[in-house]
């Protein structure tokens, strides 16, 4: 591949400066959050919320590394870096930055591959998004970050019109129904450009973004080498949020006083959450914690912030190993951390895919998986954190078994029935579950009905709770009555217990 085809604007930060050490202290002037009182429990008692997490030490276990390259470009791709990794529908889906001569124009392309496991094998890479030929992303599209809202995928990407430019990188967004066929949003215009607060030797501009969807907001973290709070070498990570995925309206910027409305996305950038380039992040539901992955001398450092960016709940964790370019965290479709099936409140898997060598084009390639488990979160202490327990069964205060479903609790008299609707049964009850409402109680022997297709439901307080099959009714000692399709449709519906 000719040298002129290299992604010079999109690798500028790395080529100029290399690794940047993580910033692990709260920004000057940040307030310390106050611990709130707990809510009444289901049994009437009141528990105080535990003390706020502050600089807790996390243990690390189960260090891992893939035996070989996980993601590789096809054809004549000279480099592969900047992956976005999504766990969805039992598959590992990955999008990353590369360059194929078969995908015009002659600049960076976003490639896609999928497989059944984080260590591969993955399908043959195919290009799914390339330069527009016009506008801010005429030549280069790189650094994809994806979230899924409802049935729509949003890809935030770095665009550049040419190789040789001054602070020409900007952030764009595209939408897709499947993650493969993309349409440019915002009329094909960028949504974030360089603020121009300080013009530095590093002329990368704005990009290397990472998106998370949380509580109806899209949080976007990104590099801006012209940002006011960046290091003199341009390193810095800024945060904007909006309930509009295109960031055309209702934008708020994180500053020294928290999130404040701004009239445009390029207003002065007064606060950086970590001194780094090419970072990725995710939200850990069980601990109400942001986890930011960024490259440091010995690997990938994870820096943690609480929701309001006022405290570091945990000390940094290092995922060691070789790297040549920033990491891509393994995340859910909303950009959250995968929930640990054995210890959802205390343990989180921190897995990244990152480039490990410089390839023939003297650019990063050979993407390998590195990871470990961080233990000691002390999570699930609030109702919001207990949402991480969706699908888990646990002891109830009434000597029955509770299953968390959709932010509420369904209480089963029989454990054998609860297990049919649970991904796992926990031995202890996290305190946050006491703050969830009991949506229904399922007594043994509750009446059951079946429609002509054989779908079975329990009648609880005159509402139909679909349970799926006769097997569950039998376990619950519930006699099943056949009803017509018309009668089935007339029942008032409640939660579908068969859907998990």
Tab-separated table of C-alpha atoms in Angstrom:
chain	number	residue	atom	x	y	z
A	1	UNK	CA	0.000	0.000	0.000
A	2	UNK	CA	1.528	3.370	-0.985
A	3	UNK	CA	2.584	5.565	1.908
A	4	UNK	CA	0.155	8.247	0.790
A	5	UNK	CA	-2.718	5.904	1.590
A	6	UNK	CA	-1.789	5.733	5.292
A	7	UNK	CA	-4.293	7.334	7.697
A	8	UNK	CA	-1.942	10.143	8.737
A	9	UNK	CA	-4.591	12.442	10.257
A	10	UNK	CA	-6.163	9.669	12.262
A	11	UNK	CA	-2.902	8.306	13.641
A	12	UNK	CA	-1.346	11.699	14.320
A	13	UNK	CA	-1.748	11.590	18.081
A	14	UNK	CA	-0.068	8.208	18.294
A	15	UNK	CA	2.694	8.925	15.824
A	16	UNK	CA	3.627	12.149	17.574
A	17	UNK	CA	3.459	11.127	21.174
A	18	UNK	CA	2.845	7.460	21.927
A	19	UNK	CA	1.534	6.349	25.314
A	20	UNK	CA	0.054	8.756	27.827
A	21	UNK	CA	-0.152	8.029	31.542
A	22	UNK	CA	-3.619	7.902	33.080
A	23	UNK	CA	-4.927	10.716	35.252
A	24	UNK	CA	-6.331	9.079	38.376
A	25	UNK	CA	-7.276	12.014	40.629
A	26	UNK	CA	-10.573	13.908	40.686
A	27	UNK	CA	-10.497	17.213	38.848
A	28	UNK	CA	-9.812	20.283	40.971
A	29	UNK	CA	-12.937	21.706	42.562
A	30	UNK	CA	-15.062	18.599	42.136
A	31	UNK	CA	-17.483	18.126	45.042
A	32	UNK	CA	-17.661	14.876	46.952
A	33	UNK	CA	-21.057	13.228	46.666
A	34	UNK	CA	-23.074	12.752	49.853
A	35	UNK	CA	-24.333	9.323	50.876
A	36	UNK	CA	-28.131	9.121	50.840
A	37	UNK	CA	-30.423	7.189	53.121
A	38	UNK	CA	-31.827	3.895	51.928
A	39	UNK	CA	-35.491	3.335	51.105
A	40	UNK	CA	-37.849	1.158	53.155
A	41	UNK	CA	-37.443	-2.526	52.379
A	42	UNK	CA	-40.262	-4.857	51.342
A	43	UNK	CA	-40.548	-6.028	54.939
A	44	UNK	CA	-40.969	-2.515	56.317
A	45	UNK	CA	-37.476	-2.121	57.767
A	46	UNK	CA	-35.234	0.718	56.619
A	47	UNK	CA	-31.654	0.143	55.563
A	48	UNK	CA	-29.067	2.834	55.204
A	49	UNK	CA	-27.221	2.863	51.939
A	50	UNK	CA	-23.614	1.756	52.411
A	51	UNK	CA	-20.877	4.404	52.321
A	52	UNK	CA	-20.070	5.766	48.889
A	53	UNK	CA	-17.324	3.857	47.130
A	54	UNK	CA	-14.140	5.876	47.134
A	55	UNK	CA	-10.782	4.650	45.826
A	56	UNK	CA	-11.520	1.018	46.676
A	57	UNK	CA	-8.910	-1.565	45.690
A	58	UNK	CA	-10.117	-4.143	43.208
A	59	UNK	CA	-8.502	-7.549	43.023
A	60	UNK	CA	-7.813	-9.000	39.602
A	61	UNK	CA	-8.252	-12.622	38.600
A	62	UNK	CA	-8.433	-14.827	35.512
A	63	UNK	CA	-5.983	-12.890	33.356
A	64	UNK	CA	-6.413	-13.997	29.756
A	65	UNK	CA	-5.143	-13.481	26.234
A	66	UNK	CA	-6.292	-14.951	22.949
A	67	UNK	CA	-3.885	-17.528	21.497
A	68	UNK	CA	-3.647	-15.618	18.246
A	69	UNK	CA	-4.981	-12.741	16.163
A	70	UNK	CA	-8.737	-12.303	16.594
A	71	UNK	CA	-9.460	-9.649	13.980
A	72	UNK	CA	-7.664	-9.331	10.680
A	73	UNK	CA	-8.435	-7.306	7.591
A	74	UNK	CA	-9.129	-9.014	4.310
A	75	UNK	CA	-7.580	-8.291	0.923
A	76	UNK	CA	-4.814	-5.708	0.955
A	77	UNK	CA	-5.621	-4.114	4.339
A	78	UNK	CA	-2.270	-2.819	5.707
A	79	UNK	CA	-3.518	-2.050	9.224
A	80	UNK	CA	-6.336	-2.877	11.643
A	81	UNK	CA	-7.055	-0.849	14.770
A	82	UNK	CA	-9.682	1.021	16.817
A	83	UNK	CA	-12.224	-1.812	17.245
A	84	UNK	CA	-15.755	-1.458	18.576
A	85	UNK	CA	-16.864	-4.784	20.071
A	86	UNK	CA	-20.486	-5.691	20.828
A	87	UNK	CA	-21.929	-8.826	22.416
A	88	UNK	CA	-25.333	-9.369	20.848
A	89	UNK	CA	-27.565	-12.380	20.305
A	90	UNK	CA	-24.877	-14.850	21.320
A	91	UNK	CA	-22.417	-13.382	18.819
A	92	UNK	CA	-19.309	-11.225	19.026
A	93	UNK	CA	-19.696	-8.368	16.549
A	94	UNK	CA	-16.731	-6.150	15.694
A	95	UNK	CA	-16.244	-2.999	13.623
A	96	UNK	CA	-12.810	-1.423	13.199
A	97	UNK	CA	-10.620	0.890	11.160
A	98	UNK	CA	-8.730	-0.417	8.153
A	99	UNK	CA	-8.219	0.378	4.492
A	100	UNK	CA	-9.087	-1.617	1.401
A	101	UNK	CA	-8.349	-0.574	-2.176
A	102	UNK	CA	-11.605	-2.313	-3.164
A	103	UNK	CA	-13.592	0.183	-1.050
A	104	UNK	CA	-13.320	3.664	-2.599
A	105	UNK	CA	-12.330	6.380	-2.007
A	106	UNK	CA	-8.689	5.811	-1.073
A	107	UNK	CA	-8.871	6.341	2.684
A	108	UNK	CA	-9.812	4.679	5.938
A	109	UNK	CA	-12.757	2.271	5.889
A	110	UNK	CA	-14.811	0.651	8.627
A	111	UNK	CA	-14.661	-3.144	8.367
A	112	UNK	CA	-16.969	-5.687	10.010
A	113	UNK	CA	-16.594	-9.267	11.210
A	114	UNK	CA	-18.448	-11.558	13.633
A	115	UNK	CA	-17.959	-14.824	15.452
A	116	UNK	CA	-19.081	-17.019	18.299
A	117	UNK	CA	-16.331	-16.300	20.837
A	118	UNK	CA	-13.999	-13.479	21.875
A	119	UNK	CA	-10.954	-15.503	20.874
A	120	UNK	CA	-12.387	-16.200	17.426
A	121	UNK	CA	-12.580	-17.466	14.805
A	122	UNK	CA	-14.292	-14.507	13.133
A	123	UNK	CA	-15.883	-14.237	9.711
A	124	UNK	CA	-14.007	-12.767	6.746
A	125	UNK	CA	-13.846	-8.997	7.124
A	126	UNK	CA	-16.030	-6.907	4.828
A	127	UNK	CA	-16.096	-3.112	4.368
A	128	UNK	CA	-19.365	-1.559	5.577
A	129	UNK	CA	-18.618	2.184	5.680
A	130	UNK	CA	-16.224	4.376	3.704
A	131	UNK	CA	-15.528	8.008	2.872
A	132	UNK	CA	-18.327	10.008	1.310
A	133	UNK	CA	-16.221	11.701	-1.358
A	134	UNK	CA	-17.570	15.024	-0.140
A	135	UNK	CA	-18.075	16.885	3.145
A	136	UNK	CA	-16.003	16.487	6.321
A	137	UNK	CA	-15.561	12.705	5.793
A	138	UNK	CA	-14.716	12.788	2.119
A	139	UNK	CA	-11.679	10.512	2.432
A	140	UNK	CA	-11.486	8.869	5.863
A	141	UNK	CA	-13.987	7.115	8.152
A	142	UNK	CA	-12.392	5.558	11.212
A	143	UNK	CA	-12.608	4.818	14.972
A	144	UNK	CA	-16.160	3.409	15.034
A	145	UNK	CA	-18.143	3.298	18.288
A	146	UNK	CA	-21.581	1.699	18.268
A	147	UNK	CA	-24.687	1.640	20.424
A	148	UNK	CA	-28.142	0.268	19.762
A	149	UNK	CA	-31.278	2.195	20.765
A	150	UNK	CA	-34.477	0.275	20.148
A	151	UNK	CA	-34.057	-1.287	16.726
A	152	UNK	CA	-31.557	1.265	15.431
A	153	UNK	CA	-27.774	1.084	15.510
A	154	UNK	CA	-25.857	4.348	15.818
A	155	UNK	CA	-22.242	4.449	14.707
A	156	UNK	CA	-20.152	7.419	15.814
A	157	UNK	CA	-17.037	7.723	13.702
A	158	UNK	CA	-14.094	10.000	12.959
A	159	UNK	CA	-14.145	11.601	9.540
A	160	UNK	CA	-11.500	13.542	7.632
A	161	UNK	CA	-11.563	15.066	4.181
A	162	UNK	CA	-7.888	14.541	3.346
A	163	UNK	CA	-4.534	13.392	4.724
A	164	UNK	CA	-2.691	16.663	5.060
A	165	UNK	CA	-4.856	19.033	7.083
A	166	UNK	CA	-4.841	21.214	10.198
A	167	UNK	CA	-7.149	19.983	12.966
A	168	UNK	CA	-9.402	18.519	10.293
A	169	UNK	CA	-10.757	15.449	12.109
A	170	UNK	CA	-14.400	15.659	13.203
A	171	UNK	CA	-17.055	13.291	14.552
A	172	UNK	CA	-19.969	12.034	12.463
A	173	UNK	CA	-22.876	9.655	13.058
A	174	UNK	CA	-24.586	7.079	10.869
A	175	UNK	CA	-27.608	4.832	11.447
A	176	UNK	CA	-28.425	1.262	10.472
A	177	UNK	CA	-31.162	-1.333	11.022
A	178	UNK	CA	-28.647	-4.194	11.190
A	179	UNK	CA	-25.172	-2.781	11.809
A	180	UNK	CA	-24.165	-3.508	8.215
A	181	UNK	CA	-26.019	-1.110	5.909
A	182	UNK	CA	-25.401	2.475	6.994
A	183	UNK	CA	-26.954	5.860	6.248
A	184	UNK	CA	-25.300	9.111	7.243
A	185	UNK	CA	-27.342	11.086	9.768
A	186	UNK	CA	-27.378	14.846	10.490
A	187	UNK	CA	-27.573	15.481	6.746
A	188	UNK	CA	-24.106	14.028	6.333
A	189	UNK	CA	-22.521	16.784	8.399
A	190	UNK	CA	-20.264	16.366	11.411
A	191	UNK	CA	-21.772	16.551	14.885
A	192	UNK	CA	-18.573	17.490	16.772
A	193	UNK	CA	-15.595	19.448	15.503
A	194	UNK	CA	-12.474	20.815	17.167
A	195	UNK	CA	-13.230	23.509	19.732
A	196	UNK	CA	-10.147	25.511	18.764
A	197	UNK	CA	-9.508	26.562	22.362
A	198	UNK	CA	-5.746	26.059	22.012
A	199	UNK	CA	-3.919	25.369	18.734
A	200	UNK	CA	-1.138	22.891	19.489
A	201	UNK	CA	1.594	21.129	17.538
A	202	UNK	CA	-0.601	18.033	17.460
A	203	UNK	CA	-3.082	18.901	14.699
A	204	UNK	CA	-5.316	15.817	14.944
A	205	UNK	CA	-8.502	17.690	15.901
A	206	UNK	CA	-11.601	15.962	17.320
A	207	UNK	CA	-12.405	12.250	17.110
A	208	UNK	CA	-11.612	8.830	18.623
A	209	UNK	CA	-15.080	8.927	20.160
A	210	UNK	CA	-16.853	6.339	22.320
A	211	UNK	CA	-20.615	6.276	22.958
A	212	UNK	CA	-22.721	4.862	25.818
A	213	UNK	CA	-26.520	4.885	26.111
A	214	UNK	CA	-27.690	5.370	29.697
A	215	UNK	CA	-31.010	6.524	31.191
A	216	UNK	CA	-32.177	7.966	27.883
A	217	UNK	CA	-28.943	9.899	27.299
A	218	UNK	CA	-26.210	9.268	24.764
A	219	UNK	CA	-22.880	9.991	26.459
A	220	UNK	CA	-20.065	10.672	24.010
A	221	UNK	CA	-16.418	10.723	25.117
A	222	UNK	CA	-13.850	11.931	22.579
A	223	UNK	CA	-10.394	13.370	21.926
A	224	UNK	CA	-9.931	17.028	21.050
A	225	UNK	CA	-6.323	18.097	20.686
A	226	UNK	CA	-7.507	21.735	20.622
A	227	UNK	CA	-9.453	21.439	23.894
A	228	UNK	CA	-8.679	23.867	26.678
A	229	UNK	CA	-8.104	21.114	29.277
A	230	UNK	CA	-5.954	18.888	27.071
A	231	UNK	CA	-2.331	18.159	27.908
A	232	UNK	CA	0.183	20.222	25.954
A	233	UNK	CA	0.605	17.198	23.671
A	234	UNK	CA	-3.133	17.222	22.899
A	235	UNK	CA	-4.143	14.289	25.101
A	236	UNK	CA	-7.514	14.621	26.783
A	237	UNK	CA	-10.945	13.008	26.876
A	238	UNK	CA	-14.070	15.185	26.907
A	239	UNK	CA	-17.707	14.241	27.506
A	240	UNK	CA	-20.892	15.533	25.896
A	241	UNK	CA	-24.358	14.094	26.366
A	242	UNK	CA	-27.728	14.496	24.690
A	243	UNK	CA	-31.053	12.679	24.456
A	244	UNK	CA	-30.820	13.312	20.722
A	245	UNK	CA	-28.453	10.685	19.247
A	246	UNK	CA	-27.419	13.166	16.540
A	247	UNK	CA	-26.475	15.810	19.144
A	248	UNK	CA	-28.430	18.427	17.220
A	249	UNK	CA	-30.451	19.493	20.285
A	250	UNK	CA	-30.283	19.410	24.087
A	251	UNK	CA	-26.507	19.043	24.356
A	252	UNK	CA	-24.812	19.199	27.744
A	253	UNK	CA	-21.053	19.368	28.331
A	254	UNK	CA	-19.154	18.065	31.341
A	255	UNK	CA	-17.264	20.856	33.064
A	256	UNK	CA	-15.896	21.633	36.504
A	257	UNK	CA	-19.458	22.063	37.842
A	258	UNK	CA	-20.874	18.917	36.255
A	259	UNK	CA	-23.047	18.759	33.166
A	260	UNK	CA	-24.304	22.101	31.868
A	261	UNK	CA	-26.311	22.952	28.724
A	262	UNK	CA	-24.274	24.339	25.844
A	263	UNK	CA	-25.587	25.971	22.659
A	264	UNK	CA	-23.185	24.010	20.422
A	265	UNK	CA	-20.876	21.003	20.587
A	266	UNK	CA	-17.692	23.038	20.012
A	267	UNK	CA	-17.892	25.316	23.034
A	268	UNK	CA	-14.750	25.565	25.211
A	269	UNK	CA	-13.739	22.222	26.645
A	270	UNK	CA	-12.964	22.932	30.280
A	271	UNK	CA	-12.724	19.424	31.741
A	272	UNK	CA	-10.987	16.243	30.649
A	273	UNK	CA	-11.833	12.984	32.423
A	274	UNK	CA	-8.562	11.251	31.601
A	275	UNK	CA	-5.300	12.306	29.974
A	276	UNK	CA	-5.228	9.936	27.022
A	277	UNK	CA	-5.749	9.374	23.323
A	278	UNK	CA	-7.984	6.764	21.694
A	279	UNK	CA	-9.893	5.703	24.817
A	280	UNK	CA	-12.998	3.540	25.089
A	281	UNK	CA	-15.485	3.330	27.943
A	282	UNK	CA	-18.498	1.505	29.317
A	283	UNK	CA	-21.003	1.756	32.161
A	284	UNK	CA	-20.954	-0.855	34.951
A	285	UNK	CA	-24.588	-1.107	36.081
A	286	UNK	CA	-23.940	-3.108	39.256
A	287	UNK	CA	-21.618	-0.430	40.670
A	288	UNK	CA	-22.953	2.784	39.052
A	289	UNK	CA	-19.494	3.305	37.599
A	290	UNK	CA	-17.889	4.525	34.396
A	291	UNK	CA	-14.903	2.439	33.308
A	292	UNK	CA	-12.505	4.138	30.868
A	293	UNK	CA	-9.949	2.031	29.000
A	294	UNK	CA	-6.858	3.885	27.789
A	295	UNK	CA	-3.353	2.887	26.789
A	296	UNK	CA	-0.469	3.409	29.194
A	297	UNK	CA	3.132	2.177	29.218
A	298	UNK	CA	2.412	-1.392	30.331
A	299	UNK	CA	-0.926	-2.091	28.682
A	300	UNK	CA	-4.481	-0.828	29.082
A	301	UNK	CA	-5.352	1.087	32.239
A	302	UNK	CA	-8.957	1.136	33.468
A	303	UNK	CA	-9.851	4.399	35.214
A	304	UNK	CA	-13.162	4.548	37.093
A	305	UNK	CA	-15.541	7.437	37.741
A	306	UNK	CA	-18.881	7.591	39.548
A	307	UNK	CA	-21.921	8.680	37.557
A	308	UNK	CA	-21.486	12.406	38.133
A	309	UNK	CA	-17.700	12.389	37.699
A	310	UNK	CA	-17.159	13.618	41.246
A	311	UNK	CA	-15.235	10.663	42.650
A	312	UNK	CA	-13.087	7.703	41.651
A	313	UNK	CA	-14.950	4.781	43.261
A	314	UNK	CA	-12.094	2.372	42.512
A	315	UNK	CA	-8.381	2.642	42.054
A	316	UNK	CA	-7.156	2.040	38.481
A	317	UNK	CA	-6.731	-1.500	37.187
A	318	UNK	CA	-4.133	-2.519	34.584
A	319	UNK	CA	-4.739	-5.057	31.824
A	320	UNK	CA	-1.106	-5.793	30.965
A	321	UNK	CA	0.392	-6.709	27.628
A	322	UNK	CA	1.736	-5.297	24.405
A	323	UNK	CA	-0.200	-2.679	22.467
A	324	UNK	CA	0.258	-0.433	19.449
A	325	UNK	CA	-3.032	1.489	19.474
A	326	UNK	CA	-6.004	2.156	21.750
A	327	UNK	CA	-8.316	-0.575	23.054
A	328	UNK	CA	-11.887	-1.576	22.250
A	329	UNK	CA	-13.885	-2.751	25.262
A	330	UNK	CA	-16.195	-5.744	24.992
A	331	UNK	CA	-19.643	-4.239	25.715
A	332	UNK	CA	-23.388	-4.767	25.437
A	333	UNK	CA	-25.381	-3.075	22.623
A	334	UNK	CA	-25.969	-0.067	24.906
A	335	UNK	CA	-22.288	0.217	25.767
A	336	UNK	CA	-22.591	-1.346	29.228
A	337	UNK	CA	-20.387	-3.942	30.873
A	338	UNK	CA	-21.548	-7.548	30.442
A	339	UNK	CA	-23.096	-8.867	33.667
A	340	UNK	CA	-21.128	-11.642	35.332
A	341	UNK	CA	-23.319	-14.744	35.562
A	342	UNK	CA	-21.733	-16.120	38.738
A	343	UNK	CA	-21.160	-12.928	40.752
A	344	UNK	CA	-23.110	-10.061	39.165
A	345	UNK	CA	-22.663	-7.651	42.087
A	346	UNK	CA	-19.011	-8.241	42.895
A	347	UNK	CA	-17.198	-9.095	39.673
A	348	UNK	CA	-16.907	-7.565	36.226
A	349	UNK	CA	-15.114	-8.834	33.134
A	350	UNK	CA	-12.742	-6.301	31.616
A	351	UNK	CA	-11.903	-7.498	28.122
A	352	UNK	CA	-10.330	-5.428	25.355
A	353	UNK	CA	-9.285	-6.019	21.783
A	354	UNK	CA	-6.268	-3.989	20.696
A	355	UNK	CA	-3.601	-3.836	18.016
A	356	UNK	CA	-0.293	-5.377	19.013
A	357	UNK	CA	2.278	-4.795	16.253
A	358	UNK	CA	3.164	-2.352	13.490
A	359	UNK	CA	2.418	-3.919	10.146
A	360	UNK	CA	3.891	-3.523	6.650
A	361	UNK	CA	2.486	0.005	6.392
A	362	UNK	CA	4.175	0.937	9.684
A	363	UNK	CA	0.723	1.181	11.253
A	364	UNK	CA	-0.983	-0.889	13.979
A	365	UNK	CA	-2.477	-4.284	13.214
A	366	UNK	CA	-2.892	-7.846	14.580
A	367	UNK	CA	-5.792	-7.263	16.990
A	368	UNK	CA	-5.608	-9.594	20.008
A	369	UNK	CA	-7.917	-10.005	22.993
A	370	UNK	CA	-6.619	-9.273	26.507
A	371	UNK	CA	-8.672	-9.361	29.687
A	372	UNK	CA	-9.155	-10.105	33.355
A	373	UNK	CA	-11.853	-10.067	36.019
A	374	UNK	CA	-11.995	-7.190	38.506
A	375	UNK	CA	-13.342	-8.386	41.864
A	376	UNK	CA	-14.639	-6.421	44.846
A	377	UNK	CA	-17.204	-4.038	43.312
A	378	UNK	CA	-19.505	-4.202	46.357
A	379	UNK	CA	-22.343	-3.515	43.967
A	380	UNK	CA	-26.141	-3.831	43.790
A	381	UNK	CA	-26.678	-1.488	46.766
A	382	UNK	CA	-29.389	0.669	45.159
A	383	UNK	CA	-32.455	0.043	43.018
A	384	UNK	CA	-30.598	1.310	39.949
A	385	UNK	CA	-27.670	-1.005	40.586
A	386	UNK	CA	-30.026	-3.919	41.208
A	387	UNK	CA	-31.063	-3.649	37.551
A	388	UNK	CA	-27.899	-5.651	36.850
A	389	UNK	CA	-29.693	-8.580	38.499
A	390	UNK	CA	-32.350	-8.806	35.810
A	391	UNK	CA	-33.045	-12.514	35.306
A	392	UNK	CA	-31.382	-13.639	38.546
A	393	UNK	CA	-33.182	-15.506	41.348
A	394	UNK	CA	-32.358	-14.912	45.000
A	395	UNK	CA	-33.781	-15.541	48.471
A	396	UNK	CA	-36.777	-13.424	49.475
A	397	UNK	CA	-37.668	-12.172	52.983
A	398	UNK	CA	-40.763	-14.411	52.949
A	399	UNK	CA	-38.858	-17.699	52.668
A	400	UNK	CA	-39.716	-17.826	48.994
A	401	UNK	CA	-37.610	-17.089	45.927
A	402	UNK	CA	-37.541	-13.761	44.087
A	403	UNK	CA	-36.682	-13.306	40.425
A	404	UNK	CA	-35.720	-9.810	39.240
A	405	UNK	CA	-37.564	-8.976	36.033
A	406	UNK	CA	-37.562	-5.591	34.344
A	407	UNK	CA	-36.610	-3.673	37.464
A	408	UNK	CA	-39.228	-5.396	39.619
A	409	UNK	CA	-39.464	-8.596	41.623
A	410	UNK	CA	-41.647	-11.618	40.945
A	411	UNK	CA	-41.944	-13.761	44.059
A	412	UNK	CA	-42.307	-17.539	43.600
A	413	UNK	CA	-43.457	-19.914	46.300
A	414	UNK	CA	-41.584	-22.775	44.680
A	415	UNK	CA	-37.881	-22.577	43.911
A	416	UNK	CA	-38.184	-25.140	41.109
A	417	UNK	CA	-40.555	-22.798	39.289
A	418	UNK	CA	-38.387	-19.730	39.883
A	419	UNK	CA	-35.392	-21.538	38.422
A	420	UNK	CA	-37.252	-21.936	35.126
A	421	UNK	CA	-37.255	-18.162	34.702
A	422	UNK	CA	-33.798	-17.418	36.102
A	423	UNK	CA	-30.402	-17.327	34.443
A	424	UNK	CA	-28.875	-18.293	37.809
A	425	UNK	CA	-29.790	-18.560	41.497
A	426	UNK	CA	-27.757	-16.433	43.911
A	427	UNK	CA	-27.149	-17.637	47.486
A	428	UNK	CA	-27.480	-14.166	49.057
A	429	UNK	CA	-29.813	-11.206	48.645
A	430	UNK	CA	-28.119	-7.897	47.660
A	431	UNK	CA	-29.483	-4.907	49.552
A	432	UNK	CA	-30.540	-3.081	46.401
A	433	UNK	CA	-33.234	-5.675	45.721
A	434	UNK	CA	-35.114	-4.498	48.827
A	435	UNK	CA	-35.786	-1.245	46.984
A	436	UNK	CA	-37.536	-2.978	44.061
A	437	UNK	CA	-41.299	-3.331	43.971
A	438	UNK	CA	-42.887	-6.765	44.111
A	439	UNK	CA	-44.767	-6.995	40.822
A	440	UNK	CA	-46.529	-10.280	41.628
A	441	UNK	CA	-46.515	-13.317	43.846
A	442	UNK	CA	-46.802	-16.762	42.274
A	443	UNK	CA	-48.381	-19.198	44.748
A	444	UNK	CA	-48.265	-22.934	44.229
A	445	UNK	CA	-51.454	-24.174	42.594
A	446	UNK	CA	-52.343	-20.877	40.910
A	447	UNK	CA	-54.875	-21.497	38.100
A	448	UNK	CA	-53.443	-21.868	34.610
A	449	UNK	CA	-54.942	-21.612	31.123
A	450	UNK	CA	-53.712	-22.699	27.692
A	451	UNK	CA	-54.618	-21.315	24.281
A	452	UNK	CA	-55.193	-23.513	21.202
A	453	UNK	CA	-51.474	-23.198	20.251
A	454	UNK	CA	-50.449	-24.725	23.583
A	455	UNK	CA	-49.085	-21.528	25.160
A	456	UNK	CA	-49.726	-21.592	28.909
A	457	UNK	CA	-50.269	-18.730	31.323
A	458	UNK	CA	-51.009	-18.326	35.017
A	459	UNK	CA	-53.930	-16.240	36.208
A	460	UNK	CA	-52.612	-14.039	38.999
A	461	UNK	CA	-54.988	-11.429	40.390
A	462	UNK	CA	-57.112	-11.841	37.265
A	463	UNK	CA	-54.182	-10.996	34.992
A	464	UNK	CA	-52.575	-13.378	32.532
A	465	UNK	CA	-48.891	-14.113	33.079
A	466	UNK	CA	-47.562	-16.157	30.152
A	467	UNK	CA	-45.242	-18.909	31.385
A	468	UNK	CA	-44.733	-20.737	28.111
A	469	UNK	CA	-45.338	-24.437	28.616
A	470	UNK	CA	-47.264	-27.064	30.559
A	471	UNK	CA	-44.007	-28.140	32.235
A	472	UNK	CA	-43.895	-24.991	34.381
A	473	UNK	CA	-47.561	-25.329	35.313
A	474	UNK	CA	-46.925	-28.909	36.401
A	475	UNK	CA	-43.986	-27.851	38.583
A	476	UNK	CA	-46.271	-25.269	40.185
A	477	UNK	CA	-49.069	-27.849	40.732
A	478	UNK	CA	-51.313	-25.654	38.582
A	479	UNK	CA	-54.206	-27.331	36.794
A	480	UNK	CA	-54.361	-26.195	33.161
A	481	UNK	CA	-57.689	-25.242	31.579
A	482	UNK	CA	-58.029	-25.015	27.805
A	483	UNK	CA	-59.540	-21.745	26.560
A	484	UNK	CA	-60.429	-20.410	23.131
A	485	UNK	CA	-58.268	-17.958	21.251
A	486	UNK	CA	-60.898	-15.303	21.842
A	487	UNK	CA	-60.934	-15.855	25.599
A	488	UNK	CA	-57.118	-15.850	25.675
A	489	UNK	CA	-57.039	-12.448	23.992
A	490	UNK	CA	-59.615	-11.033	26.422
A	491	UNK	CA	-57.463	-11.566	29.501
A	492	UNK	CA	-55.727	-8.479	30.868
A	493	UNK	CA	-52.028	-9.022	30.239
A	494	UNK	CA	-49.205	-8.625	32.663
A	495	UNK	CA	-45.534	-9.452	32.296
A	496	UNK	CA	-44.557	-12.287	29.995
A	497	UNK	CA	-42.630	-14.540	32.346
A	498	UNK	CA	-41.500	-16.736	29.465
A	499	UNK	CA	-39.599	-13.860	27.843
A	500	UNK	CA	-36.080	-13.400	29.245
